[in-house]
């Protein structure tokens, strides 16, 4: 039985297909991956793949019904204050 419980094998998409599914450019999806703001992904060998269910769940996090609703929780693909750089910063001396 598959993890999704429906008897159907889980579907994985590589970055170009996942980006098209979300309506994003490949580069934007790569930036989301770099900054930790994007959908969950897996590394299979040297390849990055996205489960279709994870893409849908991430997109649903941004669901709003009107402009007066609080913003969804999908962040833009950029560095955020809560995310510290992996290289330890870089203060000028």
PDB file of C-alpha atoms in Angstrom:
ATOM      1  CA  UNK A   1       0.000   0.000   0.000  1.00  0.00           C
ATOM      2  CA  UNK A   2       1.281   3.489  -0.777  1.00  0.00           C
ATOM      3  CA  UNK A   3       1.773   6.203   1.867  1.00  0.00           C
ATOM      4  CA  UNK A   4      -1.161   8.229   0.530  1.00  0.00           C
ATOM      5  CA  UNK A   5      -3.556   5.359   1.362  1.00  0.00           C
ATOM      6  CA  UNK A   6      -5.365   5.357  -1.974  1.00  0.00           C
ATOM      7  CA  UNK A   7      -3.440   2.463  -3.507  1.00  0.00           C
ATOM      8  CA  UNK A   8      -1.917   4.834  -6.054  1.00  0.00           C
ATOM      9  CA  UNK A   9       1.871   5.279  -6.082  1.00  0.00           C
ATOM     10  CA  UNK A  10       3.049   8.675  -4.878  1.00  0.00           C
ATOM     11  CA  UNK A  11       3.819  11.025  -7.773  1.00  0.00           C
ATOM     12  CA  UNK A  12       7.080  12.980  -7.753  1.00  0.00           C
ATOM     13  CA  UNK A  13       7.882  15.972  -9.958  1.00  0.00           C
ATOM     14  CA  UNK A  14      11.283  17.444 -10.707  1.00  0.00           C
ATOM     15  CA  UNK A  15      11.840  21.183 -10.340  1.00  0.00           C
ATOM     16  CA  UNK A  16      10.671  22.286 -13.830  1.00  0.00           C
ATOM     17  CA  UNK A  17       7.424  20.276 -13.622  1.00  0.00           C
ATOM     18  CA  UNK A  18       6.806  21.333  -9.996  1.00  0.00           C
ATOM     19  CA  UNK A  19       7.340  24.989 -10.916  1.00  0.00           C
ATOM     20  CA  UNK A  20       4.875  24.705 -13.812  1.00  0.00           C
ATOM     21  CA  UNK A  21       2.350  23.019 -11.508  1.00  0.00           C
ATOM     22  CA  UNK A  22       2.595  25.972  -9.086  1.00  0.00           C
ATOM     23  CA  UNK A  23       2.703  28.618 -11.817  1.00  0.00           C
ATOM     24  CA  UNK A  24       6.202  29.724 -10.799  1.00  0.00           C
ATOM     25  CA  UNK A  25       9.474  29.925 -12.668  1.00  0.00           C
ATOM     26  CA  UNK A  26      12.088  27.237 -12.062  1.00  0.00           C
ATOM     27  CA  UNK A  27      14.361  29.868 -10.528  1.00  0.00           C
ATOM     28  CA  UNK A  28      11.704  31.087  -8.069  1.00  0.00           C
ATOM     29  CA  UNK A  29      11.123  27.540  -6.866  1.00  0.00           C
ATOM     30  CA  UNK A  30      14.901  27.092  -6.485  1.00  0.00           C
ATOM     31  CA  UNK A  31      15.052  30.303  -4.421  1.00  0.00           C
ATOM     32  CA  UNK A  32      12.217  29.053  -2.201  1.00  0.00           C
ATOM     33  CA  UNK A  33      14.223  25.874  -1.655  1.00  0.00           C
ATOM     34  CA  UNK A  34      17.368  27.839  -0.797  1.00  0.00           C
ATOM     35  CA  UNK A  35      15.624  30.124   1.705  1.00  0.00           C
ATOM     36  CA  UNK A  36      13.465  27.398   3.237  1.00  0.00           C
ATOM     37  CA  UNK A  37      10.217  29.135   2.281  1.00  0.00           C
ATOM     38  CA  UNK A  38       9.024  26.639  -0.305  1.00  0.00           C
ATOM     39  CA  UNK A  39       7.308  23.286  -0.370  1.00  0.00           C
ATOM     40  CA  UNK A  40       8.891  20.189   1.158  1.00  0.00           C
ATOM     41  CA  UNK A  41      11.202  18.343  -1.218  1.00  0.00           C
ATOM     42  CA  UNK A  42      13.252  15.174  -1.309  1.00  0.00           C
ATOM     43  CA  UNK A  43      16.677  14.328  -2.652  1.00  0.00           C
ATOM     44  CA  UNK A  44      16.707  11.046  -4.555  1.00  0.00           C
ATOM     45  CA  UNK A  45      20.276  10.401  -5.559  1.00  0.00           C
ATOM     46  CA  UNK A  46      21.406  13.806  -6.736  1.00  0.00           C
ATOM     47  CA  UNK A  47      17.963  14.884  -7.910  1.00  0.00           C
ATOM     48  CA  UNK A  48      15.508  17.169  -6.162  1.00  0.00           C
ATOM     49  CA  UNK A  49      11.918  15.968  -6.401  1.00  0.00           C
ATOM     50  CA  UNK A  50       8.625  17.219  -5.008  1.00  0.00           C
ATOM     51  CA  UNK A  51       5.665  15.055  -4.028  1.00  0.00           C
ATOM     52  CA  UNK A  52       2.472  16.263  -5.667  1.00  0.00           C
ATOM     53  CA  UNK A  53       0.737  16.207  -2.262  1.00  0.00           C
ATOM     54  CA  UNK A  54       3.440  18.474  -0.776  1.00  0.00           C
ATOM     55  CA  UNK A  55       3.039  20.981  -3.616  1.00  0.00           C
ATOM     56  CA  UNK A  56      -0.727  21.087  -3.105  1.00  0.00           C
ATOM     57  CA  UNK A  57      -0.343  21.472   0.679  1.00  0.00           C
ATOM     58  CA  UNK A  58       2.153  24.337   0.282  1.00  0.00           C
ATOM     59  CA  UNK A  59      -0.079  26.131  -2.223  1.00  0.00           C
ATOM     60  CA  UNK A  60      -3.076  25.701   0.097  1.00  0.00           C
ATOM     61  CA  UNK A  61      -1.174  27.507   2.876  1.00  0.00           C
ATOM     62  CA  UNK A  62      -1.641  30.692   0.831  1.00  0.00           C
ATOM     63  CA  UNK A  63      -5.417  30.246   0.488  1.00  0.00           C
ATOM     64  CA  UNK A  64      -7.412  33.405   1.185  1.00  0.00           C
ATOM     65  CA  UNK A  65     -10.941  34.364   0.156  1.00  0.00           C
ATOM     66  CA  UNK A  66     -10.819  38.161   0.099  1.00  0.00           C
ATOM     67  CA  UNK A  67      -8.422  41.077   0.349  1.00  0.00           C
ATOM     68  CA  UNK A  68      -9.578  41.686   3.929  1.00  0.00           C
ATOM     69  CA  UNK A  69      -8.486  38.179   5.041  1.00  0.00           C
ATOM     70  CA  UNK A  70      -5.206  37.900   6.924  1.00  0.00           C
ATOM     71  CA  UNK A  71      -2.349  37.071   4.564  1.00  0.00           C
ATOM     72  CA  UNK A  72      -1.687  33.425   3.863  1.00  0.00           C
ATOM     73  CA  UNK A  73       1.437  31.846   5.282  1.00  0.00           C
ATOM     74  CA  UNK A  74       3.286  31.399   1.976  1.00  0.00           C
ATOM     75  CA  UNK A  75       6.315  33.673   2.185  1.00  0.00           C
ATOM     76  CA  UNK A  76       8.017  35.324  -0.790  1.00  0.00           C
ATOM     77  CA  UNK A  77      11.174  33.690  -2.106  1.00  0.00           C
ATOM     78  CA  UNK A  78      13.669  35.876  -0.263  1.00  0.00           C
ATOM     79  CA  UNK A  79      15.749  35.801   2.899  1.00  0.00           C
ATOM     80  CA  UNK A  80      13.716  36.493   6.041  1.00  0.00           C
ATOM     81  CA  UNK A  81      14.868  37.744   9.453  1.00  0.00           C
ATOM     82  CA  UNK A  82      14.041  34.436  11.152  1.00  0.00           C
ATOM     83  CA  UNK A  83      16.319  32.543   8.781  1.00  0.00           C
ATOM     84  CA  UNK A  84      20.007  32.931   9.608  1.00  0.00           C
ATOM     85  CA  UNK A  85      22.590  32.500   6.873  1.00  0.00           C
ATOM     86  CA  UNK A  86      24.341  29.139   6.855  1.00  0.00           C
ATOM     87  CA  UNK A  87      27.721  30.774   6.252  1.00  0.00           C
ATOM     88  CA  UNK A  88      27.670  32.640   9.606  1.00  0.00           C
ATOM     89  CA  UNK A  89      26.833  36.135   8.440  1.00  0.00           C
ATOM     90  CA  UNK A  90      29.371  38.588   7.217  1.00  0.00           C
ATOM     91  CA  UNK A  91      29.811  41.746   9.203  1.00  0.00           C
ATOM     92  CA  UNK A  92      32.164  44.320   7.797  1.00  0.00           C
ATOM     93  CA  UNK A  93      35.251  44.929   9.917  1.00  0.00           C
TER      94      UNK A  93
END
